[in-house]
Amino acid sequence: NPHKKLGPQINYTITGIDAGAGIMASTQNALKEYPLAQNKWQLQTSSTAAMTSTLAKAIKFKQPIVVTGWQPHWMFKKFPLKFLKDPKNVYGSSEEIHTIARKGLAKDNPGAYKILKQFKWNPAEMSDVMLQTNAGVDPKVAADNFIKKNPKLYAEWTKGAPRGNGKPVKLTYVAWDSEIASTNVMAEVLNKMGYKATIQALEMQPMWASIATNAADASLSAWLPNTAGLYMKQYKDKIEDVGPNLYGAKVGLAVPKYMKNINTIEDLVN
Ligand SMILES: C[SH](C)CC(=O)O
């Protein structure tokens, strides 16, 4: 009921995802900045899958819930969600998802580097692949379907790049739906161009370390400037920022639209 304080109704819990995700660090920050921690609010660690299934259940019974949310993601398509305004700008405004590569890749695999550099797409295009995968299509097949439907993008991404002749390219990523989509599309593009692409899912910190230690060639999972800002700071001299592969991403706290009186993070405080 809208009059009862929200906190006690959901035992002051923000439902989050995997502990290493940057959105979790940002949310810990929000707990302090707003200040929510003093009001007993806490951040629950789980996983994207657990968070979205808890969200689905709450929405089914029109119950209140606060989740860590981000765009692009199918949750905003599937559920009536709204971001909470963030007047203290803890989450930053819009984000870009960057491609990062190990130093030296441009030199010893210029063709793959060129394709990685030219790979850019928008939230709607990424969501096409995410929705297929969310509907049960294997990510590799969803990537293939997308490439078949978008010959113009494929031509842009591969323009002027030499064929790979079996040259290996190792991609690491963090298994968020957005990066499952982009990494599988990139792997399929590389394979169609004759490279031998392999992909490996890692937690966030090991993913960044895999590029910094040359254990992998590239990753499309760097949410910047905020969400992965700490990792970029830690590894900036050991990796190369190839540039954004997606513009217009967004990270924050989200609630179902039926929570009419909760519109900014400050509404959680009182
Ligand atoms: C959950 S977002 C995809 C990225 C992040 O939080 O680091």
PDB file of C-alpha atoms and ligand atoms in Angstrom:
ATOM      1  CA  ASN A   1       0.000   0.000   0.000  1.00  0.00           C
ATOM      2  CA  PRO A   2       1.436   3.359  -1.060  1.00  0.00           C
ATOM      3  CA  HIS A   3       1.204   4.968   2.380  1.00  0.00           C
ATOM      4  CA  LYS A   4       3.213   2.406   4.325  1.00  0.00           C
ATOM      5  CA  LYS A   5       6.953   3.138   4.158  1.00  0.00           C
ATOM      6  CA  LEU A   6       8.612   1.185   1.342  1.00  0.00           C
ATOM      7  CA  GLY A   7      11.640   0.078   3.369  1.00  0.00           C
ATOM      8  CA  PRO A   8       9.878  -2.252   5.808  1.00  0.00           C
ATOM      9  CA  GLN A   9       7.718  -3.704   2.988  1.00  0.00           C
ATOM     10  CA  ILE A  10      10.813  -5.080   1.250  1.00  0.00           C
ATOM     11  CA  ASN A  11      13.006  -5.320   4.381  1.00  0.00           C
ATOM     12  CA  TYR A  12      15.150  -2.452   3.069  1.00  0.00           C
ATOM     13  CA  THR A  13      16.615  -4.696   0.358  1.00  0.00           C
ATOM     14  CA  ILE A  14      17.890  -3.699  -3.072  1.00  0.00           C
ATOM     15  CA  THR A  15      18.041  -6.845  -5.237  1.00  0.00           C
ATOM     16  CA  GLY A  16      21.392  -6.877  -7.068  1.00  0.00           C
ATOM     17  CA  ILE A  17      23.418  -9.185  -9.293  1.00  0.00           C
ATOM     18  CA  ASP A  18      26.904 -10.745  -9.112  1.00  0.00           C
ATOM     19  CA  ALA A  19      29.167  -9.158  -6.510  1.00  0.00           C
ATOM     20  CA  GLY A  20      31.957  -8.189  -8.944  1.00  0.00           C
ATOM     21  CA  ALA A  21      29.731  -6.197 -11.313  1.00  0.00           C
ATOM     22  CA  GLY A  22      30.479  -2.484 -11.436  1.00  0.00           C
ATOM     23  CA  ILE A  23      26.807  -1.692 -10.876  1.00  0.00           C
ATOM     24  CA  MET A  24      27.167  -3.288  -7.457  1.00  0.00           C
ATOM     25  CA  ALA A  25      30.091  -1.013  -6.522  1.00  0.00           C
ATOM     26  CA  SER A  26      28.058   1.988  -7.732  1.00  0.00           C
ATOM     27  CA  THR A  27      25.082   0.851  -5.654  1.00  0.00           C
ATOM     28  CA  GLN A  28      27.229   0.416  -2.533  1.00  0.00           C
ATOM     29  CA  ASN A  29      28.246   4.005  -3.238  1.00  0.00           C
ATOM     30  CA  ALA A  30      24.585   5.068  -3.495  1.00  0.00           C
ATOM     31  CA  LEU A  31      23.846   3.415  -0.132  1.00  0.00           C
ATOM     32  CA  LYS A  32      26.367   5.819   1.394  1.00  0.00           C
ATOM     33  CA  GLU A  33      25.699   8.941  -0.670  1.00  0.00           C
ATOM     34  CA  TYR A  34      21.918   9.183  -0.311  1.00  0.00           C
ATOM     35  CA  PRO A  35      22.286   7.939   2.587  1.00  0.00           C
ATOM     36  CA  LEU A  36      20.444   4.671   2.550  1.00  0.00           C
ATOM     37  CA  ALA A  37      22.782   2.545   4.638  1.00  0.00           C
ATOM     38  CA  GLN A  38      21.958   4.565   7.755  1.00  0.00           C
ATOM     39  CA  ASN A  39      18.313   3.738   7.150  1.00  0.00           C
ATOM     40  CA  LYS A  40      19.170   0.012   7.251  1.00  0.00           C
ATOM     41  CA  TRP A  41      18.988  -0.389   3.417  1.00  0.00           C
ATOM     42  CA  GLN A  42      21.213  -3.182   2.131  1.00  0.00           C
ATOM     43  CA  LEU A  43      22.264  -4.546  -1.247  1.00  0.00           C
ATOM     44  CA  GLN A  44      21.547  -8.212  -1.896  1.00  0.00           C
ATOM     45  CA  THR A  45      24.112 -10.024  -4.082  1.00  0.00           C
ATOM     46  CA  SER A  46      22.808 -12.746  -6.381  1.00  0.00           C
ATOM     47  CA  SER A  47      23.097 -13.045 -10.181  1.00  0.00           C
ATOM     48  CA  THR A  48      21.404 -11.524 -13.214  1.00  0.00           C
ATOM     49  CA  ALA A  49      19.253 -14.664 -13.565  1.00  0.00           C
ATOM     50  CA  ALA A  50      18.229 -14.663  -9.878  1.00  0.00           C
ATOM     51  CA  MET A  51      17.545 -10.904  -9.929  1.00  0.00           C
ATOM     52  CA  THR A  52      15.348 -11.092 -13.044  1.00  0.00           C
ATOM     53  CA  SER A  53      13.369 -14.083 -11.723  1.00  0.00           C
ATOM     54  CA  THR A  54      12.797 -12.321  -8.357  1.00  0.00           C
ATOM     55  CA  LEU A  55      11.717  -9.268 -10.375  1.00  0.00           C
ATOM     56  CA  ALA A  56       9.297 -11.363 -12.475  1.00  0.00           C
ATOM     57  CA  LYS A  57       7.685 -12.824  -9.325  1.00  0.00           C
ATOM     58  CA  ALA A  58       7.302  -9.412  -7.666  1.00  0.00           C
ATOM     59  CA  ILE A  59       5.722  -7.983 -10.804  1.00  0.00           C
ATOM     60  CA  LYS A  60       3.397 -10.995 -11.159  1.00  0.00           C
ATOM     61  CA  PHE A  61       1.964 -10.202  -7.717  1.00  0.00           C
ATOM     62  CA  LYS A  62       2.354  -6.402  -8.138  1.00  0.00           C
ATOM     63  CA  GLN A  63       4.646  -6.286  -5.135  1.00  0.00           C
ATOM     64  CA  PRO A  64       7.212  -3.530  -4.490  1.00  0.00           C
ATOM     65  CA  ILE A  65      10.837  -4.245  -5.433  1.00  0.00           C
ATOM     66  CA  VAL A  66      14.017  -2.219  -6.114  1.00  0.00           C
ATOM     67  CA  VAL A  67      16.603  -3.745  -8.485  1.00  0.00           C
ATOM     68  CA  THR A  68      19.954  -2.817 -10.014  1.00  0.00           C
ATOM     69  CA  GLY A  69      18.963  -2.116 -13.617  1.00  0.00           C
ATOM     70  CA  TRP A  70      20.754  -1.352 -16.854  1.00  0.00           C
ATOM     71  CA  GLN A  71      20.062  -0.659 -20.512  1.00  0.00           C
ATOM     72  CA  PRO A  72      20.347  -2.231 -22.945  1.00  0.00           C
ATOM     73  CA  HIS A  73      18.682  -5.213 -21.343  1.00  0.00           C
ATOM     74  CA  TRP A  74      15.545  -7.214 -22.135  1.00  0.00           C
ATOM     75  CA  MET A  75      14.189  -6.534 -18.597  1.00  0.00           C
ATOM     76  CA  PHE A  76      13.016  -3.087 -19.768  1.00  0.00           C
ATOM     77  CA  LYS A  77      11.218  -4.714 -22.699  1.00  0.00           C
ATOM     78  CA  LYS A  78       9.666  -7.527 -20.732  1.00  0.00           C
ATOM     79  CA  PHE A  79       8.709  -5.636 -17.551  1.00  0.00           C
ATOM     80  CA  PRO A  80       7.137  -2.177 -16.954  1.00  0.00           C
ATOM     81  CA  LEU A  81      10.259  -0.705 -15.317  1.00  0.00           C
ATOM     82  CA  LYS A  82      11.480   2.831 -14.704  1.00  0.00           C
ATOM     83  CA  PHE A  83      14.890   4.084 -13.580  1.00  0.00           C
ATOM     84  CA  LEU A  84      14.906   6.040 -10.319  1.00  0.00           C
ATOM     85  CA  LYS A  85      16.231   9.568 -10.769  1.00  0.00           C
ATOM     86  CA  ASP A  86      19.736   9.902  -9.348  1.00  0.00           C
ATOM     87  CA  PRO A  87      20.062  13.579  -8.300  1.00  0.00           C
ATOM     88  CA  LYS A  88      23.479  12.965  -6.735  1.00  0.00           C
ATOM     89  CA  ASN A  89      24.615  11.431 -10.037  1.00  0.00           C
ATOM     90  CA  VAL A  90      26.137   8.412  -8.312  1.00  0.00           C
ATOM     91  CA  TYR A  91      25.553   6.246 -11.411  1.00  0.00           C
ATOM     92  CA  GLY A  92      26.669   8.881 -13.900  1.00  0.00           C
ATOM     93  CA  SER A  93      24.634   9.773 -16.966  1.00  0.00           C
ATOM     94  CA  SER A  94      24.755   7.512 -20.013  1.00  0.00           C
ATOM     95  CA  GLU A  95      27.528   4.940 -20.388  1.00  0.00           C
ATOM     96  CA  GLU A  96      29.376   3.479 -23.368  1.00  0.00           C
ATOM     97  CA  ILE A  97      30.416  -0.140 -23.650  1.00  0.00           C
ATOM     98  CA  HIS A  98      34.044  -0.203 -24.805  1.00  0.00           C
ATOM     99  CA  THR A  99      36.121  -2.818 -26.552  1.00  0.00           C
ATOM    100  CA  ILE A 100      39.500  -3.325 -24.885  1.00  0.00           C
ATOM    101  CA  ALA A 101      42.450  -5.254 -26.315  1.00  0.00           C
ATOM    102  CA  ARG A 102      45.801  -6.500 -25.145  1.00  0.00           C
ATOM    103  CA  LYS A 103      48.717  -4.273 -26.073  1.00  0.00           C
ATOM    104  CA  GLY A 104      50.342  -5.550 -29.253  1.00  0.00           C
ATOM    105  CA  LEU A 105      47.187  -6.981 -30.837  1.00  0.00           C
ATOM    106  CA  ALA A 106      47.141  -4.229 -33.488  1.00  0.00           C
ATOM    107  CA  LYS A 107      50.676  -5.211 -34.445  1.00  0.00           C
ATOM    108  CA  ASP A 108      50.474  -8.993 -34.471  1.00  0.00           C
ATOM    109  CA  ASN A 109      46.878  -9.440 -35.654  1.00  0.00           C
ATOM    110  CA  PRO A 110      45.987  -6.232 -37.560  1.00  0.00           C
ATOM    111  CA  GLY A 111      43.045  -7.821 -39.368  1.00  0.00           C
ATOM    112  CA  ALA A 112      41.264  -8.912 -36.194  1.00  0.00           C
ATOM    113  CA  TYR A 113      42.147  -5.575 -34.588  1.00  0.00           C
ATOM    114  CA  LYS A 114      40.552  -3.696 -37.510  1.00  0.00           C
ATOM    115  CA  ILE A 115      37.316  -5.691 -37.169  1.00  0.00           C
ATOM    116  CA  LEU A 116      37.262  -5.097 -33.382  1.00  0.00           C
ATOM    117  CA  LYS A 117      37.848  -1.371 -33.992  1.00  0.00           C
ATOM    118  CA  GLN A 118      35.070  -1.131 -36.602  1.00  0.00           C
ATOM    119  CA  PHE A 119      32.501  -3.087 -34.567  1.00  0.00           C
ATOM    120  CA  LYS A 120      29.797  -0.700 -33.308  1.00  0.00           C
ATOM    121  CA  TRP A 121      26.057  -1.159 -32.859  1.00  0.00           C
ATOM    122  CA  ASN A 122      23.174   0.446 -31.007  1.00  0.00           C
ATOM    123  CA  PRO A 123      20.978  -0.702 -28.076  1.00  0.00           C
ATOM    124  CA  ALA A 124      18.116  -1.796 -30.367  1.00  0.00           C
ATOM    125  CA  GLU A 125      20.451  -4.005 -32.419  1.00  0.00           C
ATOM    126  CA  MET A 126      21.982  -5.533 -29.276  1.00  0.00           C
ATOM    127  CA  SER A 127      18.485  -6.074 -27.826  1.00  0.00           C
ATOM    128  CA  ASP A 128      17.510  -8.038 -30.962  1.00  0.00           C
ATOM    129  CA  VAL A 129      20.176 -10.644 -30.105  1.00  0.00           C
ATOM    130  CA  MET A 130      19.428 -10.521 -26.334  1.00  0.00           C
ATOM    131  CA  LEU A 131      15.712 -11.128 -26.880  1.00  0.00           C
ATOM    132  CA  GLN A 132      16.411 -14.137 -29.117  1.00  0.00           C
ATOM    133  CA  THR A 133      18.713 -15.611 -26.446  1.00  0.00           C
ATOM    134  CA  ASN A 134      16.197 -14.816 -23.704  1.00  0.00           C
ATOM    135  CA  ALA A 135      13.620 -16.757 -25.746  1.00  0.00           C
ATOM    136  CA  GLY A 136      15.918 -19.778 -25.631  1.00  0.00           C
ATOM    137  CA  VAL A 137      17.898 -19.404 -28.881  1.00  0.00           C
ATOM    138  CA  ASP A 138      21.548 -20.469 -28.512  1.00  0.00           C
ATOM    139  CA  PRO A 139      23.673 -17.259 -28.398  1.00  0.00           C
ATOM    140  CA  LYS A 140      25.814 -18.436 -31.348  1.00  0.00           C
ATOM    141  CA  VAL A 141      22.672 -19.089 -33.438  1.00  0.00           C
ATOM    142  CA  ALA A 142      21.153 -15.752 -32.328  1.00  0.00           C
ATOM    143  CA  ALA A 143      24.391 -14.045 -33.420  1.00  0.00           C
ATOM    144  CA  ASP A 144      24.297 -15.803 -36.799  1.00  0.00           C
ATOM    145  CA  ASN A 145      20.637 -14.843 -37.279  1.00  0.00           C
ATOM    146  CA  PHE A 146      21.483 -11.217 -36.524  1.00  0.00           C
ATOM    147  CA  ILE A 147      24.409 -11.126 -38.960  1.00  0.00           C
ATOM    148  CA  LYS A 148      22.249 -12.680 -41.709  1.00  0.00           C
ATOM    149  CA  LYS A 149      19.588 -10.003 -41.082  1.00  0.00           C
ATOM    150  CA  ASN A 150      22.152  -7.170 -41.087  1.00  0.00           C
ATOM    151  CA  PRO A 151      24.500  -7.545 -44.086  1.00  0.00           C
ATOM    152  CA  LYS A 152      25.139  -3.767 -44.076  1.00  0.00           C
ATOM    153  CA  LEU A 153      26.509  -3.907 -40.506  1.00  0.00           C
ATOM    154  CA  TYR A 154      28.611  -6.958 -41.338  1.00  0.00           C
ATOM    155  CA  ALA A 155      30.084  -5.067 -44.319  1.00  0.00           C
ATOM    156  CA  GLU A 156      30.868  -2.023 -42.123  1.00  0.00           C
ATOM    157  CA  TRP A 157      32.493  -4.145 -39.420  1.00  0.00           C
ATOM    158  CA  THR A 158      34.706  -6.076 -41.841  1.00  0.00           C
ATOM    159  CA  LYS A 159      35.461  -3.239 -44.336  1.00  0.00           C
ATOM    160  CA  GLY A 160      39.063  -3.452 -45.518  1.00  0.00           C
ATOM    161  CA  ALA A 161      40.001  -6.255 -43.143  1.00  0.00           C
ATOM    162  CA  PRO A 162      42.069  -9.165 -44.517  1.00  0.00           C
ATOM    163  CA  ARG A 163      40.779 -12.719 -44.075  1.00  0.00           C
ATOM    164  CA  GLY A 164      42.115 -14.552 -41.035  1.00  0.00           C
ATOM    165  CA  ASN A 165      43.458 -17.791 -42.537  1.00  0.00           C
ATOM    166  CA  GLY A 166      42.759 -19.580 -39.269  1.00  0.00           C
ATOM    167  CA  LYS A 167      44.512 -17.010 -37.063  1.00  0.00           C
ATOM    168  CA  PRO A 168      43.258 -17.513 -33.454  1.00  0.00           C
ATOM    169  CA  VAL A 169      41.465 -14.678 -31.599  1.00  0.00           C
ATOM    170  CA  LYS A 170      40.608 -15.198 -27.921  1.00  0.00           C
ATOM    171  CA  LEU A 171      37.740 -13.089 -26.582  1.00  0.00           C
ATOM    172  CA  THR A 172      36.891 -12.915 -22.872  1.00  0.00           C
ATOM    173  CA  TYR A 173      33.665 -11.447 -21.509  1.00  0.00           C
ATOM    174  CA  VAL A 174      31.491 -11.186 -18.402  1.00  0.00           C
ATOM    175  CA  ALA A 175      28.323 -13.281 -18.806  1.00  0.00           C
ATOM    176  CA  TRP A 176      25.827 -10.412 -18.675  1.00  0.00           C
ATOM    177  CA  ASP A 177      23.160 -10.742 -21.346  1.00  0.00           C
ATOM    178  CA  SER A 178      24.512  -7.696 -23.176  1.00  0.00           C
ATOM    179  CA  GLU A 179      28.051  -9.091 -23.383  1.00  0.00           C
ATOM    180  CA  ILE A 180      26.877 -12.607 -24.253  1.00  0.00           C
ATOM    181  CA  ALA A 181      25.223 -10.937 -27.251  1.00  0.00           C
ATOM    182  CA  SER A 182      28.120  -8.735 -28.374  1.00  0.00           C
ATOM    183  CA  THR A 183      30.812 -11.378 -27.807  1.00  0.00           C
ATOM    184  CA  ASN A 184      28.950 -14.051 -29.773  1.00  0.00           C
ATOM    185  CA  VAL A 185      28.296 -11.647 -32.651  1.00  0.00           C
ATOM    186  CA  MET A 186      31.984 -10.652 -32.721  1.00  0.00           C
ATOM    187  CA  ALA A 187      33.084 -14.321 -32.614  1.00  0.00           C
ATOM    188  CA  GLU A 188      30.738 -15.187 -35.499  1.00  0.00           C
ATOM    189  CA  VAL A 189      31.972 -12.222 -37.568  1.00  0.00           C
ATOM    190  CA  LEU A 190      35.602 -13.253 -36.994  1.00  0.00           C
ATOM    191  CA  ASN A 191      34.841 -16.873 -37.858  1.00  0.00           C
ATOM    192  CA  LYS A 192      33.041 -15.853 -41.071  1.00  0.00           C
ATOM    193  CA  MET A 193      36.188 -13.849 -41.924  1.00  0.00           C
ATOM    194  CA  GLY A 194      38.336 -16.962 -41.537  1.00  0.00           C
ATOM    195  CA  TYR A 195      39.716 -16.285 -38.032  1.00  0.00           C
ATOM    196  CA  LYS A 196      39.464 -18.914 -35.325  1.00  0.00           C
ATOM    197  CA  ALA A 197      37.602 -17.095 -32.540  1.00  0.00           C
ATOM    198  CA  THR A 198      37.188 -18.626 -29.088  1.00  0.00           C
ATOM    199  CA  ILE A 199      35.201 -17.014 -26.251  1.00  0.00           C
ATOM    200  CA  GLN A 200      35.583 -17.433 -22.487  1.00  0.00           C
ATOM    201  CA  ALA A 201      33.246 -16.125 -19.750  1.00  0.00           C
ATOM    202  CA  LEU A 202      35.014 -14.756 -16.651  1.00  0.00           C
ATOM    203  CA  GLU A 203      34.051 -12.684 -13.612  1.00  0.00           C
ATOM    204  CA  MET A 204      34.723  -8.969 -14.096  1.00  0.00           C
ATOM    205  CA  GLN A 205      38.123  -8.694 -12.394  1.00  0.00           C
ATOM    206  CA  PRO A 206      39.647 -11.800 -14.106  1.00  0.00           C
ATOM    207  CA  MET A 207      38.226 -10.580 -17.429  1.00  0.00           C
ATOM    208  CA  TRP A 208      40.172  -7.296 -17.162  1.00  0.00           C
ATOM    209  CA  ALA A 209      43.249  -9.190 -15.916  1.00  0.00           C
ATOM    210  CA  SER A 210      43.095 -11.592 -18.898  1.00  0.00           C
ATOM    211  CA  ILE A 211      43.613  -8.634 -21.258  1.00  0.00           C
ATOM    212  CA  ALA A 212      46.236  -6.930 -19.086  1.00  0.00           C
ATOM    213  CA  THR A 213      48.309 -10.132 -18.882  1.00  0.00           C
ATOM    214  CA  ASN A 214      47.951 -10.928 -22.610  1.00  0.00           C
ATOM    215  CA  ALA A 215      46.127 -14.155 -21.682  1.00  0.00           C
ATOM    216  CA  ALA A 216      43.355 -13.066 -24.091  1.00  0.00           C
ATOM    217  CA  ASP A 217      43.220 -10.807 -27.144  1.00  0.00           C
ATOM    218  CA  ALA A 218      40.165  -8.617 -26.544  1.00  0.00           C
ATOM    219  CA  SER A 219      36.941  -8.079 -24.630  1.00  0.00           C
ATOM    220  CA  LEU A 220      33.781  -6.133 -25.509  1.00  0.00           C
ATOM    221  CA  SER A 221      32.650  -5.869 -21.873  1.00  0.00           C
ATOM    222  CA  ALA A 222      34.063  -2.565 -20.565  1.00  0.00           C
ATOM    223  CA  TRP A 223      31.192  -0.383 -19.272  1.00  0.00           C
ATOM    224  CA  LEU A 224      32.655   3.121 -19.009  1.00  0.00           C
ATOM    225  CA  PRO A 225      33.280   5.728 -17.725  1.00  0.00           C
ATOM    226  CA  ASN A 226      31.576   4.803 -14.443  1.00  0.00           C
ATOM    227  CA  THR A 227      30.690   1.187 -14.076  1.00  0.00           C
ATOM    228  CA  ALA A 228      34.097  -0.286 -14.883  1.00  0.00           C
ATOM    229  CA  GLY A 229      35.962   2.956 -14.091  1.00  0.00           C
ATOM    230  CA  LEU A 230      37.977   1.401 -11.253  1.00  0.00           C
ATOM    231  CA  TYR A 231      39.240  -1.401 -13.491  1.00  0.00           C
ATOM    232  CA  MET A 232      40.171   1.002 -16.293  1.00  0.00           C
ATOM    233  CA  LYS A 233      42.163   3.013 -13.733  1.00  0.00           C
ATOM    234  CA  GLN A 234      43.875  -0.121 -12.434  1.00  0.00           C
ATOM    235  CA  TYR A 235      44.810  -1.484 -15.871  1.00  0.00           C
ATOM    236  CA  LYS A 236      44.957   1.601 -18.118  1.00  0.00           C
ATOM    237  CA  ASP A 237      48.706   1.233 -18.819  1.00  0.00           C
ATOM    238  CA  LYS A 238      48.452  -2.474 -19.517  1.00  0.00           C
ATOM    239  CA  ILE A 239      45.574  -2.581 -21.998  1.00  0.00           C
ATOM    240  CA  GLU A 240      44.405  -0.671 -25.042  1.00  0.00           C
ATOM    241  CA  ASP A 241      41.000   1.031 -25.093  1.00  0.00           C
ATOM    242  CA  VAL A 242      39.946   0.245 -28.678  1.00  0.00           C
ATOM    243  CA  GLY A 243      36.889   2.499 -28.265  1.00  0.00           C
ATOM    244  CA  PRO A 244      33.120   2.270 -27.707  1.00  0.00           C
ATOM    245  CA  ASN A 245      31.199  -0.563 -29.374  1.00  0.00           C
ATOM    246  CA  LEU A 246      27.858   0.684 -28.039  1.00  0.00           C
ATOM    247  CA  TYR A 247      26.620   4.178 -27.112  1.00  0.00           C
ATOM    248  CA  GLY A 248      23.634   5.080 -24.935  1.00  0.00           C
ATOM    249  CA  ALA A 249      23.896   2.449 -22.229  1.00  0.00           C
ATOM    250  CA  LYS A 250      22.563   3.340 -18.769  1.00  0.00           C
ATOM    251  CA  VAL A 251      22.997   1.962 -15.245  1.00  0.00           C
ATOM    252  CA  GLY A 252      20.985   2.687 -12.086  1.00  0.00           C
ATOM    253  CA  LEU A 253      18.260   1.564  -9.707  1.00  0.00           C
ATOM    254  CA  ALA A 254      14.934   0.554 -11.227  1.00  0.00           C
ATOM    255  CA  VAL A 255      11.445  -0.166  -9.919  1.00  0.00           C
ATOM    256  CA  PRO A 256       8.182  -1.365 -11.546  1.00  0.00           C
ATOM    257  CA  LYS A 257       6.108   1.559 -12.898  1.00  0.00           C
ATOM    258  CA  TYR A 258       3.204   0.697 -10.535  1.00  0.00           C
ATOM    259  CA  MET A 259       5.337   2.079  -7.669  1.00  0.00           C
ATOM    260  CA  LYS A 260       3.890   5.538  -8.419  1.00  0.00           C
ATOM    261  CA  ASN A 261       5.334   7.337  -5.393  1.00  0.00           C
ATOM    262  CA  ILE A 262       8.904   6.079  -5.806  1.00  0.00           C
ATOM    263  CA  ASN A 263      10.614   8.114  -8.537  1.00  0.00           C
ATOM    264  CA  THR A 264      13.981   9.128  -7.223  1.00  0.00           C
ATOM    265  CA  ILE A 265      16.538   7.339  -5.058  1.00  0.00           C
ATOM    266  CA  GLU A 266      15.745   9.941  -2.365  1.00  0.00           C
ATOM    267  CA  ASP A 267      12.216   8.525  -2.129  1.00  0.00           C
ATOM    268  CA  LEU A 268      13.795   5.414  -0.608  1.00  0.00           C
ATOM    269  CA  VAL A 269      15.369   7.400   2.211  1.00  0.00           C
ATOM    270  CA  ASN A 270      12.351   8.683   4.103  1.00  0.00           C
TER     271      ASN A 270
HETATM  272  C1  LIG B   1      25.508  -5.123 -14.934  1.00  0.00           C
HETATM  273  S1  LIG B   1      26.138  -3.997 -16.175  1.00  0.00           S
HETATM  274  C2  LIG B   1      25.961  -5.032 -17.550  1.00  0.00           C
HETATM  275  C3  LIG B   1      27.930  -3.886 -16.079  1.00  0.00           C
HETATM  276  C4  LIG B   1      28.450  -3.809 -14.690  1.00  0.00           C
HETATM  277  O1  LIG B   1      27.668  -3.681 -13.751  1.00  0.00           O
HETATM  278  O2  LIG B   1      29.691  -3.843 -14.526  1.00  0.00           O
END
